[in-house]
Tab-separated table of C-alpha atoms in Angstrom:
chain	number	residue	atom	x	y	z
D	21	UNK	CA	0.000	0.000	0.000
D	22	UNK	CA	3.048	2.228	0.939
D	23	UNK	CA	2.776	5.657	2.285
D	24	UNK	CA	-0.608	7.336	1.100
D	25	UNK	CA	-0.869	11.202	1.910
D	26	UNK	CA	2.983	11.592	2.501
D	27	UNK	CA	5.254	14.943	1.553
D	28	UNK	CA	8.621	15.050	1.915
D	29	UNK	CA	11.580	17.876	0.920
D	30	UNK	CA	13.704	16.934	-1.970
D	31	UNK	CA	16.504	16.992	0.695
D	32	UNK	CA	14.836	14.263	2.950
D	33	UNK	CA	14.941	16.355	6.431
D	34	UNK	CA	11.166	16.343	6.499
D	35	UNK	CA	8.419	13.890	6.073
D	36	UNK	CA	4.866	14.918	6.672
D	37	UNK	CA	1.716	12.712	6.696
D	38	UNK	CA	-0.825	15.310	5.513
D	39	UNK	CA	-3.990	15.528	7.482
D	40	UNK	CA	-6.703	17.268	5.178
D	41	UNK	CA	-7.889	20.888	7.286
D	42	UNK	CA	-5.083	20.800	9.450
D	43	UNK	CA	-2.859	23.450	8.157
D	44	UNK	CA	-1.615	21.416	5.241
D	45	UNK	CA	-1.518	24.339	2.784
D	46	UNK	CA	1.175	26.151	5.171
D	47	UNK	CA	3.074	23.177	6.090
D	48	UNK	CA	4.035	21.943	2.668
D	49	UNK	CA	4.671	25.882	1.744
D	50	UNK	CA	7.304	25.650	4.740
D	51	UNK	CA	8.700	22.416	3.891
D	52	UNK	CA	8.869	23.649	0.325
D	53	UNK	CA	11.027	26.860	1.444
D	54	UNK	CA	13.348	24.699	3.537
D	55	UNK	CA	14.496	23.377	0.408
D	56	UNK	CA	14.931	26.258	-2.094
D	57	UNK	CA	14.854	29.291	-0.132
D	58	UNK	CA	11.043	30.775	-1.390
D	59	UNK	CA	7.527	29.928	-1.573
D	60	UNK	CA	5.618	27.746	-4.200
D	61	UNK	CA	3.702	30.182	-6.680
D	62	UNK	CA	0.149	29.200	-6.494
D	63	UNK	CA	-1.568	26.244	-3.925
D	64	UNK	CA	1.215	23.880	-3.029
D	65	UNK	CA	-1.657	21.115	-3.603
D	66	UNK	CA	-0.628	21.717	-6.888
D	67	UNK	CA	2.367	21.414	-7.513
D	68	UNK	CA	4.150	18.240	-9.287
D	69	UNK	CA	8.248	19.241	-8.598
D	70	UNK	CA	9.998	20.892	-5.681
D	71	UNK	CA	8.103	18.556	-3.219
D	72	UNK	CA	7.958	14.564	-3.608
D	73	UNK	CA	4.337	13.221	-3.170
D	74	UNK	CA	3.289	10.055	-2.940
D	75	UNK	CA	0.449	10.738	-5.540
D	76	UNK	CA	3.621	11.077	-8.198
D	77	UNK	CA	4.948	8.007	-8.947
D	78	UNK	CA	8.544	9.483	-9.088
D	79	UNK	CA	8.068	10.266	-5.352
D	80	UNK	CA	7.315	6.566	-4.303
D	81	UNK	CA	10.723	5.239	-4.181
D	82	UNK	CA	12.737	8.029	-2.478
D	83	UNK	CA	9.546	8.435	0.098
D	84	UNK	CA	9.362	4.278	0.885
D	85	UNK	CA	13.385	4.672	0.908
D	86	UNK	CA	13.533	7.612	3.178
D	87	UNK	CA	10.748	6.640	5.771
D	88	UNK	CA	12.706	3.057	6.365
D	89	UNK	CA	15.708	4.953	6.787
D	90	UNK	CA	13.878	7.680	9.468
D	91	UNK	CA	16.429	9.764	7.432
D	92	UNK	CA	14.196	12.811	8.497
D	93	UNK	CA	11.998	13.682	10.896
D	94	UNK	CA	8.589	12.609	10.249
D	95	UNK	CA	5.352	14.405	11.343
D	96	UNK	CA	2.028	15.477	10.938
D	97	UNK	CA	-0.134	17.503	12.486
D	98	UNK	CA	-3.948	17.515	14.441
D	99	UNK	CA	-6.892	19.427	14.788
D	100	UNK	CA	-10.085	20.209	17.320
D	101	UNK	CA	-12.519	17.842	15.415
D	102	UNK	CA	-15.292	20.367	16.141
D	103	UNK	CA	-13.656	22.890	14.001
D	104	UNK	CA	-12.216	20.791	11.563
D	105	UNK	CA	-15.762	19.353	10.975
D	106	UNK	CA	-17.364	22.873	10.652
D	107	UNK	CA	-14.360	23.775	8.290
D	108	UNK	CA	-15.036	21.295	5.886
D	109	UNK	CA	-18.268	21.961	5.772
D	110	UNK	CA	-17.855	25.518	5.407
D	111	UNK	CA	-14.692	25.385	2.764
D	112	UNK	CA	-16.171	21.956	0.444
D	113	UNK	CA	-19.968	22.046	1.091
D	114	UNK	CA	-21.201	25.561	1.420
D	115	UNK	CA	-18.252	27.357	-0.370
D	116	UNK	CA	-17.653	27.432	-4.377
D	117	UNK	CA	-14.276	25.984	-5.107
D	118	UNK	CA	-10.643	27.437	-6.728
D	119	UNK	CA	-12.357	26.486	-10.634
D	120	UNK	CA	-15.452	28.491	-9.636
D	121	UNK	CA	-17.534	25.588	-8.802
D	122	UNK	CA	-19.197	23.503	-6.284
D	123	UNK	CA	-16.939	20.596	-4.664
D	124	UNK	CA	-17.268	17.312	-6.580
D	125	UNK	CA	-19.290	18.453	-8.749
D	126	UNK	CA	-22.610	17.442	-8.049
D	127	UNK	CA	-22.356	16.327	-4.936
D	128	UNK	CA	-24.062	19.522	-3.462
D	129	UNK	CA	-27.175	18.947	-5.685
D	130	UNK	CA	-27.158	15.198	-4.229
D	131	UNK	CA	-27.394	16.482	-0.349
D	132	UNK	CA	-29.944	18.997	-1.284
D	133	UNK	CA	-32.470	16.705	-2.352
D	134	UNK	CA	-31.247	13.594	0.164
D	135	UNK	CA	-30.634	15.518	2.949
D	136	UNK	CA	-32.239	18.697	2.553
D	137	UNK	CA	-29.231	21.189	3.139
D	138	UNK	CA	-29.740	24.515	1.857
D	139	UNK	CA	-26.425	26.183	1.233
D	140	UNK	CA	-27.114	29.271	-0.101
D	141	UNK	CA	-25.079	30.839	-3.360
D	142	UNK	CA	-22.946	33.867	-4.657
D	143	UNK	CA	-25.899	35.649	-5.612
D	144	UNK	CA	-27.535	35.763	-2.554
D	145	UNK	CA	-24.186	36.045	-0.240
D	146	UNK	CA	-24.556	32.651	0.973
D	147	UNK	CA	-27.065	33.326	2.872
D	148	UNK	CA	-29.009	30.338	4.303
D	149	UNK	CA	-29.681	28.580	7.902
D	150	UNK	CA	-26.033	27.277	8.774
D	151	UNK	CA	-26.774	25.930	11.923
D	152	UNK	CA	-30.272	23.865	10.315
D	153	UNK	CA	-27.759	22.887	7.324
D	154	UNK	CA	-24.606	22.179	9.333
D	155	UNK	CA	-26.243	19.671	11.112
D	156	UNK	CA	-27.997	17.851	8.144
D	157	UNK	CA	-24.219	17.265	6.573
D	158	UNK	CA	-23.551	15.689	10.160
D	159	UNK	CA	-25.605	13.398	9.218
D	160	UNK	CA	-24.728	12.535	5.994
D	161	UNK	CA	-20.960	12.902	7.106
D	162	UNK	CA	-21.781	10.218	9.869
D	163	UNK	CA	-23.315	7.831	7.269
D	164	UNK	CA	-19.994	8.056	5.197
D	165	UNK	CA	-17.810	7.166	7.168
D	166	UNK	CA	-19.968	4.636	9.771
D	167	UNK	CA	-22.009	2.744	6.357
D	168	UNK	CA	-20.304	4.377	3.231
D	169	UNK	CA	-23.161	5.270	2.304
D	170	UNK	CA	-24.450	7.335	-0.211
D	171	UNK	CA	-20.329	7.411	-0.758
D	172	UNK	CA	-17.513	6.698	0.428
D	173	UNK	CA	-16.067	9.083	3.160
D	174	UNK	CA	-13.946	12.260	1.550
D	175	UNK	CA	-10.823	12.668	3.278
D	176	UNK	CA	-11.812	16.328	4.450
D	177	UNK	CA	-14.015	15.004	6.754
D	178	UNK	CA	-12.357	11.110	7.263
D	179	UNK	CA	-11.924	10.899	10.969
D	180	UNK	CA	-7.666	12.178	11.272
D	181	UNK	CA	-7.022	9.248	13.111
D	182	UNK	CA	-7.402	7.074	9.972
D	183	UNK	CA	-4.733	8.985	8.194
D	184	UNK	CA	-2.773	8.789	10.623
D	185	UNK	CA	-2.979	5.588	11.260
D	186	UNK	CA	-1.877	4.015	7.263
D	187	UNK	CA	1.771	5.374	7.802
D	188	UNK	CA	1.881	3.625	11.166
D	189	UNK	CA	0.070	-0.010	9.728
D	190	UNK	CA	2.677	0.495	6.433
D	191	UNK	CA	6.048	0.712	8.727
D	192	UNK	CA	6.351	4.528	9.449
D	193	UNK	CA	6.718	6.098	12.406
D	194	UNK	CA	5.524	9.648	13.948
D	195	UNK	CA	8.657	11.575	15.561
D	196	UNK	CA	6.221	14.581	16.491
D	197	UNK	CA	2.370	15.345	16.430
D	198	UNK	CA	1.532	18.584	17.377
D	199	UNK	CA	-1.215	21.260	17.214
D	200	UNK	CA	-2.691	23.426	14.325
D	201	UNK	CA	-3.830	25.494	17.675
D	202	UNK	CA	-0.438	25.562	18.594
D	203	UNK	CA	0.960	25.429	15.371
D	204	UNK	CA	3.757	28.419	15.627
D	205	UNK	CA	5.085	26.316	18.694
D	206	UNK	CA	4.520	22.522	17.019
D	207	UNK	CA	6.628	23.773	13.792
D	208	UNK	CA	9.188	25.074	15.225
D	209	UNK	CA	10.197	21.976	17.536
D	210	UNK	CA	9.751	20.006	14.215
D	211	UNK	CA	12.214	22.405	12.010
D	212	UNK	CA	14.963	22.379	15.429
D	213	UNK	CA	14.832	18.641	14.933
D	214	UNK	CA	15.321	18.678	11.298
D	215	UNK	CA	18.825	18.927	9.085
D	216	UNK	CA	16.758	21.727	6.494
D	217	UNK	CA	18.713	23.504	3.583
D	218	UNK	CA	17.033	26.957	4.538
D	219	UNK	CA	16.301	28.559	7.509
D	220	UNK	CA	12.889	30.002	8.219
D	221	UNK	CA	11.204	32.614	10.584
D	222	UNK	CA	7.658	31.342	11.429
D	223	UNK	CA	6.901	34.442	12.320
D	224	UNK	CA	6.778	35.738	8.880
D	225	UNK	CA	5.472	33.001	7.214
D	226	UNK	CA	2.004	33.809	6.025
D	227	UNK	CA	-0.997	31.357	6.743
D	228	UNK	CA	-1.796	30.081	3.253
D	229	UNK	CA	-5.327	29.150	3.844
D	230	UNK	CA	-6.435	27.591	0.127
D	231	UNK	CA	-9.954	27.988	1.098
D	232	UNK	CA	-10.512	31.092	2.494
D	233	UNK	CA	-12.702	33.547	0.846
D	234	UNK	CA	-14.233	31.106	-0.945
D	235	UNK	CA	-17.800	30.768	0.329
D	236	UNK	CA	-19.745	32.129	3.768
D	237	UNK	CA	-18.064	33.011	7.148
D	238	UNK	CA	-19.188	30.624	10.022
D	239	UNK	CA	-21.898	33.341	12.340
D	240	UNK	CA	-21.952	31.699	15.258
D	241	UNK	CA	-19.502	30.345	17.772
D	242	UNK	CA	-18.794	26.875	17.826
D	243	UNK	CA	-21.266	25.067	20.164
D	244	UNK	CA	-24.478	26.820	18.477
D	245	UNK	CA	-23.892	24.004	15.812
D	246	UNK	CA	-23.807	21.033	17.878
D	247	UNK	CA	-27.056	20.093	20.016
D	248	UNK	CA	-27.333	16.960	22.128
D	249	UNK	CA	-27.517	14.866	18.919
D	250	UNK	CA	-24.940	16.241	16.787
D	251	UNK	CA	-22.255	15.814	19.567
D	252	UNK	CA	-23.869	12.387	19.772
D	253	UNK	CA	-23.187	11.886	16.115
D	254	UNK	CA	-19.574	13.799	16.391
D	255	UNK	CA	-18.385	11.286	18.839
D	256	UNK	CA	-19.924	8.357	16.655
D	257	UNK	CA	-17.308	9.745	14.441
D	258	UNK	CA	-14.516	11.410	16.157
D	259	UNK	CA	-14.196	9.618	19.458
D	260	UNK	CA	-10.517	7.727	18.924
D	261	UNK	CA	-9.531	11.707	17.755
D	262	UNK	CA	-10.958	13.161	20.779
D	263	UNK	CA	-8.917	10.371	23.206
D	264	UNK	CA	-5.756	10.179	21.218
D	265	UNK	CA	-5.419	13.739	20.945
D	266	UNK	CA	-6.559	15.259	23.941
D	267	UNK	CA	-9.568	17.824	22.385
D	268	UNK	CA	-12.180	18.604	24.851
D	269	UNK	CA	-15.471	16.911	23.779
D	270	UNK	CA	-17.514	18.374	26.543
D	271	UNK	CA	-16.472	22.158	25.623
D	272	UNK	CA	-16.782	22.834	21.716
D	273	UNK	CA	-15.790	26.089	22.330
D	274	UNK	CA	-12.404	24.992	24.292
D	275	UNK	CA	-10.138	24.628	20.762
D	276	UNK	CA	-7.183	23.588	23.059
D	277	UNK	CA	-5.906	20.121	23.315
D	278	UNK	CA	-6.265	19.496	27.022
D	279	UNK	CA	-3.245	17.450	27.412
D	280	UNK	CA	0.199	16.378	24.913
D	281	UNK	CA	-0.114	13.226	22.629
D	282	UNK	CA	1.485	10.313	23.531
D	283	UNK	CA	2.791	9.246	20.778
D	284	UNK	CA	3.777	5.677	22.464
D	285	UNK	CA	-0.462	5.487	22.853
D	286	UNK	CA	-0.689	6.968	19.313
D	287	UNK	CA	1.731	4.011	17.968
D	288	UNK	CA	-0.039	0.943	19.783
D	289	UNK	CA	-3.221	1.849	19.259
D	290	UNK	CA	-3.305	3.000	15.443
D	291	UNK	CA	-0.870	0.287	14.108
D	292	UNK	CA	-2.859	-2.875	15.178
């Protein structure tokens, strides 16, 4: 199966396991600076040279060589499932993509009629009942990834613990995990750790957020969205991400991890 979802510098000193709306877009910009000294032109999704990926072919050897070595340091990095869950919802289901349209094509449409989520459009500023709508995509994002079914879970909203995990089950292994809520703090023990070509300031690095600006702003704080039943249905989903990672399910408006990860725990429980 090898190493699904994996980045790494040209130079080795970095391997990431990318974690879909967990600060990917600014952690492969960094890792691509640590290499050659600026940042990738346009949404480092996108680009095919620079960075090895494990979606090019060409990347597959030196990645599979690299992570049996542990010839760098190898990370990746976690969010607060509450807001991760309202960010893909926010970013793939109620916003209009980078080409101008709807996420997976007609995918919207589908949950309009199935589940009855009303999402607004351009032309009326989005405007629409995002608490009523949030939690119908709860729904349907709960009957993805518990029965596959009407689809098979997207990896925006795939529990993280299941990325994780496939670099652990195919012979990897995590030197850090740390915190898109601490992220400033997280990258830089990850960059001290690593041999890089280029130095970088964090503090100047600007937060290249791929989806922002691309549909409504969330109105409300975080725990207006989740009622007894949609927490009921979040930890249906998300309860091995709440445990191993220390978020507060109690509090959705407490972002902070309440504890480190143990990445011992993360190991034994995610490679079985």
């Amino acid at each position: 199966m090898g190493f699904p979802g994996v980045w790494m510098t040209e130079s080795e000193s970095l391997i990431y396991r990318v974690v879909p709306k967990c600060a990917c877009s600014t952690i492969g910009q960094i890792m691509f600076h640590s290499d050659h000294g600026r940042f990738f032109d346009g949404d480092i999704h996108d680009s095919t040279d620079g960075l090895h990926k494990w979606a090019q072919d060409h990347s597959h050897d030196p990645i599979e060589r690299a992570v049996r070595a542990r010839s760098g340091v190898t990370f990746t990095c976690v969010r607060n499932p509450y807001a991760r869950l309202l960010s893909s919802f926010f970013d793939k289901i109620a916003g209009i993509q980078r080409n101008g349209r709807r996420y997976r094509g007609n995918l919207v449409p589908q949950l309009v009629q199935r589940y009855g989520i009303d999402v607004g459009s351009p032309d009326n500023g989005f405007e629409f009942d995002q608490i009523a709508s949030f939690r119908r995509f709860l729904l349907f994002a709960r009957d993805t990834v518990r029965f596959r079914k009407p689809m098979e879970p997207d990896i925006h909203w795939s529990a993280m613990s299941g990325h994780i995990s496939t670099f652990i089950v195919n012979g990897g292994r995590y030197d850090q995990i740390f915190f898109t809520e601490a992220f400033n703090d997280g990258m830089a023990k990850v960059l001290a750790a690593a041999d890089t070509k280029v130095a970088i300031d964090l503090d100047q690095v600007p937060r290249f957020n791929e989806s922002e600006g691309h549909g409504p702003k969330r109105a409300h704080k975080v725990s207006d969205y989740f009622d007894d039943l949609s927490r009921h249905l979040i930890w249906e989903i998300y309860k091995d991400d709440f445990r191993l990672f220390r978020y507060d399910f109690d509090n959705p408006d407490n972002k902070m991890p309440l504890g480190e990860v143990d990445l011992d725990e993360v190991h034994a429980k995610l490679g079985r």
